[in-house]
CSV table of C-alpha atoms in Angstrom, one decimal:
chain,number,residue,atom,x,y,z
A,19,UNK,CA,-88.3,81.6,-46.0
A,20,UNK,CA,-91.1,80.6,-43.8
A,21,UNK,CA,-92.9,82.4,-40.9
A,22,UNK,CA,-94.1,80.4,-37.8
A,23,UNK,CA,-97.1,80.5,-36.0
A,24,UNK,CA,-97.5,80.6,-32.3
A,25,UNK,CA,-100.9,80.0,-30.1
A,26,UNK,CA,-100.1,81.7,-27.1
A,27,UNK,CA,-102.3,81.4,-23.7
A,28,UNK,CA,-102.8,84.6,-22.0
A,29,UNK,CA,-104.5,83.3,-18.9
A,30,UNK,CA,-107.9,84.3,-17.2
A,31,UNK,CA,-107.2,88.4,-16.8
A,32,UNK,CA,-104.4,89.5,-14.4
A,33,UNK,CA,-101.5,90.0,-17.1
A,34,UNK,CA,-98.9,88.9,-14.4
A,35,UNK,CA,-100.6,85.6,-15.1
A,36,UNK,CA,-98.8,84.9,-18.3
A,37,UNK,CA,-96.0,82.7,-18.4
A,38,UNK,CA,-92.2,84.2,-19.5
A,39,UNK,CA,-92.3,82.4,-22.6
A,40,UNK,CA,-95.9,83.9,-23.5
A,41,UNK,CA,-94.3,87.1,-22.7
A,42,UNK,CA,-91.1,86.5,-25.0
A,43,UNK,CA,-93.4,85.2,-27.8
A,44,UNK,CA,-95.8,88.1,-27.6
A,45,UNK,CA,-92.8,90.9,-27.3
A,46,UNK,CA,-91.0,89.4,-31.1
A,47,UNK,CA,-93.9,89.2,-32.7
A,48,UNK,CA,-93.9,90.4,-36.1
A,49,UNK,CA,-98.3,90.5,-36.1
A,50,UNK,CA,-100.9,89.5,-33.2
A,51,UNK,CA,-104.1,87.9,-34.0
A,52,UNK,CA,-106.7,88.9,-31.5
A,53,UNK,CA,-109.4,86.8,-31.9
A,54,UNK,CA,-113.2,87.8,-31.6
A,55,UNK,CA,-117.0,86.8,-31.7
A,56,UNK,CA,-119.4,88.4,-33.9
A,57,UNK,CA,-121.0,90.0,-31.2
A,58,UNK,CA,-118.4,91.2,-29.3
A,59,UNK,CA,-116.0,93.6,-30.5
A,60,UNK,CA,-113.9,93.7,-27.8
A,61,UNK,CA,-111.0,90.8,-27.7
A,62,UNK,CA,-110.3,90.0,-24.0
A,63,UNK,CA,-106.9,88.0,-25.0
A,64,UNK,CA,-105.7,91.9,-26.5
A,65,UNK,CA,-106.5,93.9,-23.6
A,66,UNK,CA,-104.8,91.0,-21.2
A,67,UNK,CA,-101.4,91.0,-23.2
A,68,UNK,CA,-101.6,94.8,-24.9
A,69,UNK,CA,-98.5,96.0,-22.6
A,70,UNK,CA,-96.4,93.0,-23.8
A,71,UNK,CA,-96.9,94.5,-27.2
A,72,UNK,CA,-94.1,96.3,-28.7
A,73,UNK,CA,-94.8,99.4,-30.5
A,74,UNK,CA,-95.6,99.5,-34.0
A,75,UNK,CA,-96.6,95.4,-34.2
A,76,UNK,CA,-99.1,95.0,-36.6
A,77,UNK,CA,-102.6,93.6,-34.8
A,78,UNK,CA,-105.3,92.3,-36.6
A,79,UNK,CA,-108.8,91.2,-35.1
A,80,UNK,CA,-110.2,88.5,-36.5
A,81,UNK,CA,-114.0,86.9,-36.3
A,82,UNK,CA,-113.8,83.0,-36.0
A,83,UNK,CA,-117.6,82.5,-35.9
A,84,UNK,CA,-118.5,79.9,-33.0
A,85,UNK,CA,-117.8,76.5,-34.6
A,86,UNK,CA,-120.0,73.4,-33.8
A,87,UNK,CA,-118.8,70.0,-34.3
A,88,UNK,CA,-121.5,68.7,-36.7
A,89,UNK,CA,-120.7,71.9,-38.9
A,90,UNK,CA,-118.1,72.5,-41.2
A,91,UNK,CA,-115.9,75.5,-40.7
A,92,UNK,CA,-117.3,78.5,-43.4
A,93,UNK,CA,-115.9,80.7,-45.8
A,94,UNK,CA,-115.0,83.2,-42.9
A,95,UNK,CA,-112.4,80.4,-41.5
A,96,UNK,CA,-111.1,80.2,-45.0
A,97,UNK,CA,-110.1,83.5,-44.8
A,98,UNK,CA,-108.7,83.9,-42.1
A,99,UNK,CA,-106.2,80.7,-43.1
A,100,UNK,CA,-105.5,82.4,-46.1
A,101,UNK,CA,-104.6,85.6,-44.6
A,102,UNK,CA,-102.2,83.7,-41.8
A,103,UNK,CA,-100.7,81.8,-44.6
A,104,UNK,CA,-99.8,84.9,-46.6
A,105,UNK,CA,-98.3,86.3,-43.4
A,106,UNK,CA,-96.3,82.6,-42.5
A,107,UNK,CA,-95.3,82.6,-46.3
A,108,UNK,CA,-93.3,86.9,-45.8
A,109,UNK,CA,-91.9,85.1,-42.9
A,110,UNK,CA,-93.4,86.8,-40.3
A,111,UNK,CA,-93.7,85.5,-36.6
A,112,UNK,CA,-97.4,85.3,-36.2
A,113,UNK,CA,-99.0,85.3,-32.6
A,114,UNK,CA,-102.6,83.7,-32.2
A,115,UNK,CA,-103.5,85.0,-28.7
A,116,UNK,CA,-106.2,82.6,-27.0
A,117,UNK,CA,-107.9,83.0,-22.9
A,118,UNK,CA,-106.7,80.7,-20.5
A,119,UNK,CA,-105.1,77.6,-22.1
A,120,UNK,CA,-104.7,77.2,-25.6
A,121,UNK,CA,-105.9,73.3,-25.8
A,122,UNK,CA,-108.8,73.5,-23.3
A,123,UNK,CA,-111.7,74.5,-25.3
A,124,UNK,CA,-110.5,77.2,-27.3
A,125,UNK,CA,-111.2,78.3,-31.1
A,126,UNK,CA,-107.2,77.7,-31.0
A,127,UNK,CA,-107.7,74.2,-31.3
A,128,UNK,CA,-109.3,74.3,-34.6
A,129,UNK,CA,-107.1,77.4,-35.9
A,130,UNK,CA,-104.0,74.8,-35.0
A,131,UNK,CA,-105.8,72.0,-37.5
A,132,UNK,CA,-106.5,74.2,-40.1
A,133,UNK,CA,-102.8,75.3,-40.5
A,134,UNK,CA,-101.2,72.2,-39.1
A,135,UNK,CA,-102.3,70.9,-42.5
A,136,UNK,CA,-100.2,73.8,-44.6
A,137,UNK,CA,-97.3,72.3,-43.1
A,138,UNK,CA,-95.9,75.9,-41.4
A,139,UNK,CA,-94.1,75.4,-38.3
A,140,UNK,CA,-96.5,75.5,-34.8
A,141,UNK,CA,-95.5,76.3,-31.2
A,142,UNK,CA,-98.0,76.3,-28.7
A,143,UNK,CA,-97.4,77.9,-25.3
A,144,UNK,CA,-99.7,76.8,-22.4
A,145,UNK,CA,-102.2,79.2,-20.5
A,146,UNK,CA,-103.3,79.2,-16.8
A,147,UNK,CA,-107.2,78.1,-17.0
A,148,UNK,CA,-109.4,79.7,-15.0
A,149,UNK,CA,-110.1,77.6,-13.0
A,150,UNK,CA,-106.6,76.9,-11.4
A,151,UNK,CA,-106.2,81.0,-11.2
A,152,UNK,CA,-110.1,80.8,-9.2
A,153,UNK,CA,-109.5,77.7,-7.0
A,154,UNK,CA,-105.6,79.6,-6.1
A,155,UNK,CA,-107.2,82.7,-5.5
A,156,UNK,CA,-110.3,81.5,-3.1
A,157,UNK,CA,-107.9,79.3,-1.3
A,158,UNK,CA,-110.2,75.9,-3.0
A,159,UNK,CA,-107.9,72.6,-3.5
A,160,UNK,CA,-109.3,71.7,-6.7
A,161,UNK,CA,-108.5,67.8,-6.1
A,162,UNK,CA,-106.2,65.9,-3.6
A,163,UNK,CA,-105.0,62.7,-2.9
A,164,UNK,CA,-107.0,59.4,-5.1
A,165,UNK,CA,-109.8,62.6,-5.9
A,166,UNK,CA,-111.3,62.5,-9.1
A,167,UNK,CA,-111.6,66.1,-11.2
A,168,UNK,CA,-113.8,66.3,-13.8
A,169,UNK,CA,-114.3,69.9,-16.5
A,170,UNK,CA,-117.1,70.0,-18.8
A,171,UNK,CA,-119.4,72.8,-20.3
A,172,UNK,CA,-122.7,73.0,-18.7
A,173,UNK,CA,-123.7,73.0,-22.3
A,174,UNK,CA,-123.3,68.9,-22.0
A,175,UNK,CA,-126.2,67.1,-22.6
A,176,UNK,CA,-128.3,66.4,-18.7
A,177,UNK,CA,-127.7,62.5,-18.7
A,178,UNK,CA,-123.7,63.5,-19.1
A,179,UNK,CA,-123.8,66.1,-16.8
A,180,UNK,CA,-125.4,63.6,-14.0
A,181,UNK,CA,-123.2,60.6,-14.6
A,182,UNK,CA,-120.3,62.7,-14.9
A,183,UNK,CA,-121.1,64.8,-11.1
A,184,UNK,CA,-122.4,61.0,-9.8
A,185,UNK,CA,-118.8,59.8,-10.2
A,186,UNK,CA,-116.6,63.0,-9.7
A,187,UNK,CA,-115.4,64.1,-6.5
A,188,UNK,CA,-114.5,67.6,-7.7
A,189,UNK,CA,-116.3,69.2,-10.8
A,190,UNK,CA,-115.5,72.2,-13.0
A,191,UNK,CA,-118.5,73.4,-15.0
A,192,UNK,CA,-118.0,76.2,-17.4
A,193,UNK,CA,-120.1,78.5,-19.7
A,194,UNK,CA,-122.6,78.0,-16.8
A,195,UNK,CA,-124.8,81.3,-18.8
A,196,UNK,CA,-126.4,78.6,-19.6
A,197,UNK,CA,-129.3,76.6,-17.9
A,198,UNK,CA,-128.0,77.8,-14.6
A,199,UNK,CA,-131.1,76.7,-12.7
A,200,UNK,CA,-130.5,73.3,-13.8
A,201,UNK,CA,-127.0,73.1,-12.7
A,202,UNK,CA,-127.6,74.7,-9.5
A,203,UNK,CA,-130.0,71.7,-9.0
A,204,UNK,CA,-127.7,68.9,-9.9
A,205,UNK,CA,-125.1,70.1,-8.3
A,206,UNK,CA,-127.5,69.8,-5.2
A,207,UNK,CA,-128.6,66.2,-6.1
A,208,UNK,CA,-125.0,65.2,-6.2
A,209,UNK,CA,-124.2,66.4,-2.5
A,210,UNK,CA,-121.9,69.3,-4.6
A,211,UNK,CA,-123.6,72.3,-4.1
A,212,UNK,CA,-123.0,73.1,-0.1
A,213,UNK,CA,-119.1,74.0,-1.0
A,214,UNK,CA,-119.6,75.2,-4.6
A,215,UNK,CA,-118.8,78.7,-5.3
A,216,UNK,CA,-118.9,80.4,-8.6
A,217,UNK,CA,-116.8,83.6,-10.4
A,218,UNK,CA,-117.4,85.4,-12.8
A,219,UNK,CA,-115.1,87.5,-15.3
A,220,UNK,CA,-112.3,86.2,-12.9
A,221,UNK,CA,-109.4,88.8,-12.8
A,222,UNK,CA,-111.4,91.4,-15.2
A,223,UNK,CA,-113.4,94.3,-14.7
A,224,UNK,CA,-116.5,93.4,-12.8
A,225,UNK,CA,-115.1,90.1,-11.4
A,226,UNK,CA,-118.0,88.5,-9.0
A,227,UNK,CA,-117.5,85.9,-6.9
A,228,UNK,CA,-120.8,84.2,-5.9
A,229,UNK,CA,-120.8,81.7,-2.2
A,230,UNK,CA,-124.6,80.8,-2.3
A,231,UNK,CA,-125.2,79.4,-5.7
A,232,UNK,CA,-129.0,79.5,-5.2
A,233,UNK,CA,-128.8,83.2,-4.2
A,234,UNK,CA,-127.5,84.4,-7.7
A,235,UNK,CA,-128.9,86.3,-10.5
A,236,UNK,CA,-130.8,84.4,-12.8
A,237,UNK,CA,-128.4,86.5,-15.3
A,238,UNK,CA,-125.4,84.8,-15.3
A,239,UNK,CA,-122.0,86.5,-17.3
A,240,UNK,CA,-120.6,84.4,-20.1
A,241,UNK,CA,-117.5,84.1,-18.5
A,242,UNK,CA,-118.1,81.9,-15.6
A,243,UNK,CA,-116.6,78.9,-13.9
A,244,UNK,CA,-118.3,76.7,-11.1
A,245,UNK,CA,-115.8,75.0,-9.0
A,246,UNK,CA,-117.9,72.3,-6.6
A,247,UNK,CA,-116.2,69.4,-4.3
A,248,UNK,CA,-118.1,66.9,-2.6
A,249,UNK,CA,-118.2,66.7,1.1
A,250,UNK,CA,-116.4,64.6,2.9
A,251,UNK,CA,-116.3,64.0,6.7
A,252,UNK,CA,-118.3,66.5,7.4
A,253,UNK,CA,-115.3,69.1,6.6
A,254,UNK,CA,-115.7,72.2,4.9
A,255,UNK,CA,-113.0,73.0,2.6
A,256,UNK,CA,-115.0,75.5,0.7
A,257,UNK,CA,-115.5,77.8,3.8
A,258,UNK,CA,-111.6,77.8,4.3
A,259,UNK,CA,-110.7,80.5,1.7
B,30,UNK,CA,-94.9,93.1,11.8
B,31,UNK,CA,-96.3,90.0,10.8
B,32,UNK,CA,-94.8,87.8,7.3
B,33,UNK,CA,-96.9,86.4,4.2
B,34,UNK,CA,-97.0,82.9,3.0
B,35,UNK,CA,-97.1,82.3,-0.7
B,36,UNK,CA,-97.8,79.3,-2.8
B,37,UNK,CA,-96.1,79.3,-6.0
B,38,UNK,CA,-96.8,76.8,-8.6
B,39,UNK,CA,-93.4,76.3,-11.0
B,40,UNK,CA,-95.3,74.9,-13.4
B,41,UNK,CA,-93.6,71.7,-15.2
B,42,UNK,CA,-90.3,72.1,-15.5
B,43,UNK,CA,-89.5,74.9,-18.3
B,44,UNK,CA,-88.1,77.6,-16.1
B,45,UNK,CA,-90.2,79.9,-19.1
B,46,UNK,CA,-93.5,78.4,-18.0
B,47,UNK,CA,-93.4,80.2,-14.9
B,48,UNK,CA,-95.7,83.1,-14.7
B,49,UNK,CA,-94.5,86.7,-14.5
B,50,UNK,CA,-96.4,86.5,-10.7
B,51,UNK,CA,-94.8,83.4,-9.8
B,52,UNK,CA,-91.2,84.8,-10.6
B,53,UNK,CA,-91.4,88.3,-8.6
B,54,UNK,CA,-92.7,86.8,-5.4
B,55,UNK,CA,-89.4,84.7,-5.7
B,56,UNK,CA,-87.2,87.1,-6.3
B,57,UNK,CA,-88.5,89.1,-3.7
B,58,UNK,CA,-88.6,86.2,-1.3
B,59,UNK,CA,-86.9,86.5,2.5
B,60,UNK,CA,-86.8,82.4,2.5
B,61,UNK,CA,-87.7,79.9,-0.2
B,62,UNK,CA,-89.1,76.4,1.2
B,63,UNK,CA,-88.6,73.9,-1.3
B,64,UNK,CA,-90.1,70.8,-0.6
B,65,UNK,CA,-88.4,66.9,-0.8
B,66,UNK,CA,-89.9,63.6,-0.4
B,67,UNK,CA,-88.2,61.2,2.1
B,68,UNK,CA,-86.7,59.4,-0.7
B,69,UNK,CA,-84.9,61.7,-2.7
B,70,UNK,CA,-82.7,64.6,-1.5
B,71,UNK,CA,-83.6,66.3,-5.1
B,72,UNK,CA,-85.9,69.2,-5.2
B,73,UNK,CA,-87.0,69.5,-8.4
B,74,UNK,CA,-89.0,72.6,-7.7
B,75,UNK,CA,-86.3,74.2,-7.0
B,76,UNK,CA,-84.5,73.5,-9.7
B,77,UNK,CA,-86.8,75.1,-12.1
B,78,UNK,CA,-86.8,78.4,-10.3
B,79,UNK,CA,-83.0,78.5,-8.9
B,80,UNK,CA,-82.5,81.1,-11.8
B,81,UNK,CA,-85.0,83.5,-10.5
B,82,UNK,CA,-83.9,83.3,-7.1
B,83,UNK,CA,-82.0,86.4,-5.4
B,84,UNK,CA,-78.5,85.6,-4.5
B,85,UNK,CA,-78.2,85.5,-0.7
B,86,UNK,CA,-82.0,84.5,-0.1
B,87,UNK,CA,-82.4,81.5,2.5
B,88,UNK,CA,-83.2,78.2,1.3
B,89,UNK,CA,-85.0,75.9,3.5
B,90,UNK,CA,-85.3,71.9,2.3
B,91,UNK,CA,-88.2,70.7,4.1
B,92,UNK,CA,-89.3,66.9,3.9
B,93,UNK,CA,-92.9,66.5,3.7
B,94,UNK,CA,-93.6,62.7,3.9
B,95,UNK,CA,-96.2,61.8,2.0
B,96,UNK,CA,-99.7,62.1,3.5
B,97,UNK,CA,-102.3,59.6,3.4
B,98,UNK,CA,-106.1,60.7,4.0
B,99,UNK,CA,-107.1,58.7,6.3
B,100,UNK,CA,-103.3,59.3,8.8
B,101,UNK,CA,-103.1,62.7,10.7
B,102,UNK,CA,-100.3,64.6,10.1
B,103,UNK,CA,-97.2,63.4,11.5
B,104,UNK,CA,-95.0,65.0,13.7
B,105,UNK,CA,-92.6,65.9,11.2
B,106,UNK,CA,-95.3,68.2,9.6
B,107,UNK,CA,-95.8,70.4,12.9
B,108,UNK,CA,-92.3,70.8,13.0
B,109,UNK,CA,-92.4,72.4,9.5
B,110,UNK,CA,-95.3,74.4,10.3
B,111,UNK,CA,-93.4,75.9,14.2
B,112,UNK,CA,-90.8,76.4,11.5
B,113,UNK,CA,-93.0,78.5,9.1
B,114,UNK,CA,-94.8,79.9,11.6
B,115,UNK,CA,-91.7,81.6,13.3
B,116,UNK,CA,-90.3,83.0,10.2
B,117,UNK,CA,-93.6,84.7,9.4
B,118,UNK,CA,-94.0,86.2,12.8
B,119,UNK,CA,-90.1,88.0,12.8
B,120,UNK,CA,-91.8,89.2,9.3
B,121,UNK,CA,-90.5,87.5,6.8
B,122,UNK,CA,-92.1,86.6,3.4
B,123,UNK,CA,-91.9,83.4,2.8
B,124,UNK,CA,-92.4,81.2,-0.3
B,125,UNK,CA,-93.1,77.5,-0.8
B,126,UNK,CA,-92.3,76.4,-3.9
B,127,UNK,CA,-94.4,73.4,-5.6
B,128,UNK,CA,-94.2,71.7,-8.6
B,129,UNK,CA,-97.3,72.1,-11.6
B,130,UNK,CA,-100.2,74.1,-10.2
B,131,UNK,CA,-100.6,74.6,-6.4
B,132,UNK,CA,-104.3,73.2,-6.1
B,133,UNK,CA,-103.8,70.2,-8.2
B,134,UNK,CA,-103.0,66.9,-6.2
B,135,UNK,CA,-99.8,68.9,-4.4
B,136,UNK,CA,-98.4,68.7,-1.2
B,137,UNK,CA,-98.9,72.4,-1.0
B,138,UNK,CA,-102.7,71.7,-0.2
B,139,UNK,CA,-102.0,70.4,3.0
B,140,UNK,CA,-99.3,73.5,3.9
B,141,UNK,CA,-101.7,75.5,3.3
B,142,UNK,CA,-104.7,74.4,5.5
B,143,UNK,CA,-102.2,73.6,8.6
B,144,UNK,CA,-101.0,77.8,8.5
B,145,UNK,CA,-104.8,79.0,6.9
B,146,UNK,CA,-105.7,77.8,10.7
B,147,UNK,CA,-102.6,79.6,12.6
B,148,UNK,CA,-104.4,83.0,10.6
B,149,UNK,CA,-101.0,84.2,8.7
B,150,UNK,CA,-101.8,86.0,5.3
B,151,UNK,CA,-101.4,83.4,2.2
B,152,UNK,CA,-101.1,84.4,-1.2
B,153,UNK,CA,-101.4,81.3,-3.7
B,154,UNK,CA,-99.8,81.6,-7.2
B,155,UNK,CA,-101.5,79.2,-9.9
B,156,UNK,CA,-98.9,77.4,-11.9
B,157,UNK,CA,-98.9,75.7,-15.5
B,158,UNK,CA,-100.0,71.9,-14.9
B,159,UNK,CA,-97.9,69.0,-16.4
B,160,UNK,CA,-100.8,67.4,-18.8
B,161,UNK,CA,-101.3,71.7,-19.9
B,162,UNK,CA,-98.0,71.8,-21.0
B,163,UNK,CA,-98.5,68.3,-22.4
B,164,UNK,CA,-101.3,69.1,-24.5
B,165,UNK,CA,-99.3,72.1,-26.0
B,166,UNK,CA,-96.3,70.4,-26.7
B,167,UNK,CA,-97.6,67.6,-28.6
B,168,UNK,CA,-100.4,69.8,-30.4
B,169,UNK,CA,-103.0,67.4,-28.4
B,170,UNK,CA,-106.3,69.4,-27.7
B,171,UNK,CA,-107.3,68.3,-23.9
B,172,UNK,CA,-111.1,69.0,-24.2
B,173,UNK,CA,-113.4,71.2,-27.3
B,174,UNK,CA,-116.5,71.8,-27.6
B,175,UNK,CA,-119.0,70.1,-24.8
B,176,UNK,CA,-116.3,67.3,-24.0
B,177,UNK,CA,-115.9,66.1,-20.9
B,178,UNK,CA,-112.5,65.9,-19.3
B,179,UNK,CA,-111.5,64.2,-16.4
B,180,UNK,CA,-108.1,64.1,-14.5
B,181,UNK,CA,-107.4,61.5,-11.8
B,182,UNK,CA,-104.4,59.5,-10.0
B,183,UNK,CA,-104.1,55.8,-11.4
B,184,UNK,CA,-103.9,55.0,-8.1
B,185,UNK,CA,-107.2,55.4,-7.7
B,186,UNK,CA,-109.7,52.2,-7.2
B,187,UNK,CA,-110.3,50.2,-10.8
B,188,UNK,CA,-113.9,50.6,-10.2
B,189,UNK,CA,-114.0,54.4,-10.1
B,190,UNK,CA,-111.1,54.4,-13.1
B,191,UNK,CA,-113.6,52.3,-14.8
B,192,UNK,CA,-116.4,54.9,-14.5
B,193,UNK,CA,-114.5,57.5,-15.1
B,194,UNK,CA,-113.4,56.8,-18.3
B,195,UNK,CA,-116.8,55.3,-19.3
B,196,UNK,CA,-118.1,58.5,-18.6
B,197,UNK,CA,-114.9,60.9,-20.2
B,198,UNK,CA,-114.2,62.3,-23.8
B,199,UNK,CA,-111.1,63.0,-22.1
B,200,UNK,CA,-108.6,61.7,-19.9
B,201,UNK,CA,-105.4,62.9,-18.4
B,202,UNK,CA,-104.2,60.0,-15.8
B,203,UNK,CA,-101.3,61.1,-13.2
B,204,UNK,CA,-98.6,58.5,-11.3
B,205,UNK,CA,-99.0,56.2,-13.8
B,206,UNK,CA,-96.0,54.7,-12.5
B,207,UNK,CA,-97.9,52.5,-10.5
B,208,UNK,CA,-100.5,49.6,-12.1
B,209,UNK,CA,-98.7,50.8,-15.7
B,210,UNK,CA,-100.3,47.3,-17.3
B,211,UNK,CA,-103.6,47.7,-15.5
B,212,UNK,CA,-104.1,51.3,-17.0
B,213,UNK,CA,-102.9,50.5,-20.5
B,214,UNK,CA,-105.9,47.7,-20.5
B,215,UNK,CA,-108.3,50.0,-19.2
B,216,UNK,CA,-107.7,52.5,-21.8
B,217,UNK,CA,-108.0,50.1,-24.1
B,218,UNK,CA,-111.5,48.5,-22.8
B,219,UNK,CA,-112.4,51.9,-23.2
B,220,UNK,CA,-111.9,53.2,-26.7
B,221,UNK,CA,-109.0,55.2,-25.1
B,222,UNK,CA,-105.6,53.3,-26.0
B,223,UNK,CA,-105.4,54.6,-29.7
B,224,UNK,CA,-104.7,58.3,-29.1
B,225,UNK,CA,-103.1,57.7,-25.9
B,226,UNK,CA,-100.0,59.1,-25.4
B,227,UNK,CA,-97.4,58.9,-22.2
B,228,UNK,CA,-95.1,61.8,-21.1
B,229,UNK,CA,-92.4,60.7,-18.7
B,230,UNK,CA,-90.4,63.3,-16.8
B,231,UNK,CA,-91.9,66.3,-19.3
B,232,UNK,CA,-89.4,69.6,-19.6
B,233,UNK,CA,-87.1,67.8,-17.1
B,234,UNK,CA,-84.2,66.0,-18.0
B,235,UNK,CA,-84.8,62.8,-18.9
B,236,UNK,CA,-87.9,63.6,-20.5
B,237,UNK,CA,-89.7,60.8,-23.0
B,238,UNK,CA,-92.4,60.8,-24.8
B,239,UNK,CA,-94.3,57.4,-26.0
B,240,UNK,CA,-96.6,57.1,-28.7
B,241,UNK,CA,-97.4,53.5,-28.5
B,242,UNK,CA,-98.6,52.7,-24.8
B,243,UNK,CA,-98.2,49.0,-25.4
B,244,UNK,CA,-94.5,48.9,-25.8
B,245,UNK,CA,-93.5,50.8,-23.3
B,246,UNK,CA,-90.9,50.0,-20.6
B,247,UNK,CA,-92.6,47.9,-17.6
B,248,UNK,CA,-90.8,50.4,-15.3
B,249,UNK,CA,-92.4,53.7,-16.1
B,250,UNK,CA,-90.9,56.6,-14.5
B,251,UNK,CA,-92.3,58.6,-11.7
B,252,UNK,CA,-93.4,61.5,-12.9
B,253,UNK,CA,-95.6,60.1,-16.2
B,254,UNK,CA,-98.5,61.9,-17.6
B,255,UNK,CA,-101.2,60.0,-20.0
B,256,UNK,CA,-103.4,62.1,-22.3
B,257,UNK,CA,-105.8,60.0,-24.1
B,258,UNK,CA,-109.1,61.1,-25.8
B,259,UNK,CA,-111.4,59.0,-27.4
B,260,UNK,CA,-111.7,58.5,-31.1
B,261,UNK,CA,-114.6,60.6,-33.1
B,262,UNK,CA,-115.6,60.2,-36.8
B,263,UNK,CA,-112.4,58.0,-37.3
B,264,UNK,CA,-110.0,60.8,-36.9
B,265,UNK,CA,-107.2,60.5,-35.0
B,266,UNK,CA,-106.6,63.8,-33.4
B,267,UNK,CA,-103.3,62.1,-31.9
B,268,UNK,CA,-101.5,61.6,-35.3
B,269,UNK,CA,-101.7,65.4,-35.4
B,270,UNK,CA,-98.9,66.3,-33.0
């Protein structure tokens, strides 16, 4: 008998954000994987879904040190495929729990490779991103009509960042913890920054949701999204939520 | 007593992909509004939450015709919105429903700004997008790591498609019904076609996938999805699904 594994997205916070199925798929399972950092004991995807969980399910934290692209995946990730195999292998229904959407930038995505080669069965349920949950919840069309979107970490490299904003009408940037000066200035060179807003820890305690981009801490939280769409005839969408 | 307006996104077409939100403001709804082109009577928004809706509710079918940028509104929208507005001031609460995610390229977008204006309360429920779903379905990752990903109509001007893509790890193309030839050459110009894969009518019935863009059908239904990615390090992340 085999088990199967499920990546299940738990959305950005509010736990009335997950889907039914994620809700179904969370309440059989036979053992939840909460995912964390090194750093970071606490797993955000766990305290979103905890009262989905029926009593007595077996949880297990897990470290998936951050993985790089140019770096194989270490001994630590070998582990933890072992461990989910012997789990799949009893037959147990295994839940990977993952923030937001499971194939947007997720440590999902490269937990689903590892045992997509093993052969056990995979079922993926999708996540609200933050981003939809944010542009929703300020009121902020996120793109309309011919509009062009465009999401990518402000960790890109500058010359991506510029060509991408250049030919975007509405941008998404996330992890913006990072060089958040320099984004708050290209978003400014690319006629984005007079209806950009920012949030932070959307839907979790100490959510912040930041109008004047150049008025914000230098110290930005990890978990923050930029939403930005260009002007156009001289109407103000960004004031309208 | 005054009403509230909400927004619910349905999500794709899984009546399980709606969020546990999305399906108590429906089933607590005084009037559901479920939108229909000019074209066809069909509501498919509706469809995919009929199941949640409480047995006596009122069901309004509303045509929105479609809106172009540059053309105000047309009378048949202010009808709609005296409509709206009326039920919301005898203090009802009223929901719209819309297909996908409510701030993604929806008809919702422009509800929404006509009653924002006449001051009634609006609550907007974020929905599970079609290319989300997608992406889960088929086991393709949209975007990892510092990817770029970029969403846009293919009814938007070759020049800009052309940029876009030069610009995107990523791409998720929407109404691909029209200019199906034109966007097949394009991905392939691009690096794009390889991975590519087309969902036609996804979770509804009817529902196709197609692996190889190149011999699909000329006629290409309505609602069609492309996810394509370019190719890193020879692997093909598409063969993975």
């Amino acid at each position: 008998m085999s088990g199967i594994f499920y990546g299940v997205g738990v959305g950005p916070g509010d736990p009335e954000l997950l889907t039914l199925k994620a809700i179904k798929v969370i309440q059989a399972a036979d053992v939840i994987i909460a995912p964390q950092t090194e750093k970071n004991p606490e797993s955000v995807a766990l305290s979103i879904s905890r009262s989905y969980i029926t009593a007595g399910t077996e949880i297990l934290k897990m470290v998936f040190p951050m993985v790089s692209q140019k770096k194989a995946l270490t001994a630590a990730w070998q582990n933890n495929e072992t461990q989910i195999s012997n789990l799949l292998q009893q037959g147990k229904k295994v839940v990977f729990l993952t923030l937001g959407d499971p194939m947007l930038y997720s440590t999902y995505i490269y937990v689903y490779r590892l045992l997509k080669e093993s052969g056990y069965p995979i079922d993926t349920i999708p996540g609200i991103s933050s981003f939809s949950a944010i542009g929703s919840f300020l009121g902020c069309p996120l793109a309309e009509g011919d509009e062009v979107l465009s999401i990518l970490p402000a960790t890109a490299d500058d010359k991506t960042i510029d060509r991408v904003m250049a030919v975007s009408d509405s941008v998404v940037l996330l992890k913006v913890y990072k060089n958040y000066r320099k984004i708050v200035e290209k978003l400014e060179n690319n006629g984005l920054l007079s209806q950009a807003v920012m949030a932070s820890r959307y839907g979790l305690e100490g959510q912040q949701i930041v109008h004047n981009l150049q008025e914000a801490d230098e110290k930005v939280n990890y978990l923050s999204t930029i939403l930005a769409r260009k002007c156009k005839n001289g109407r103000s969408e960004r004031k309208e939520g």
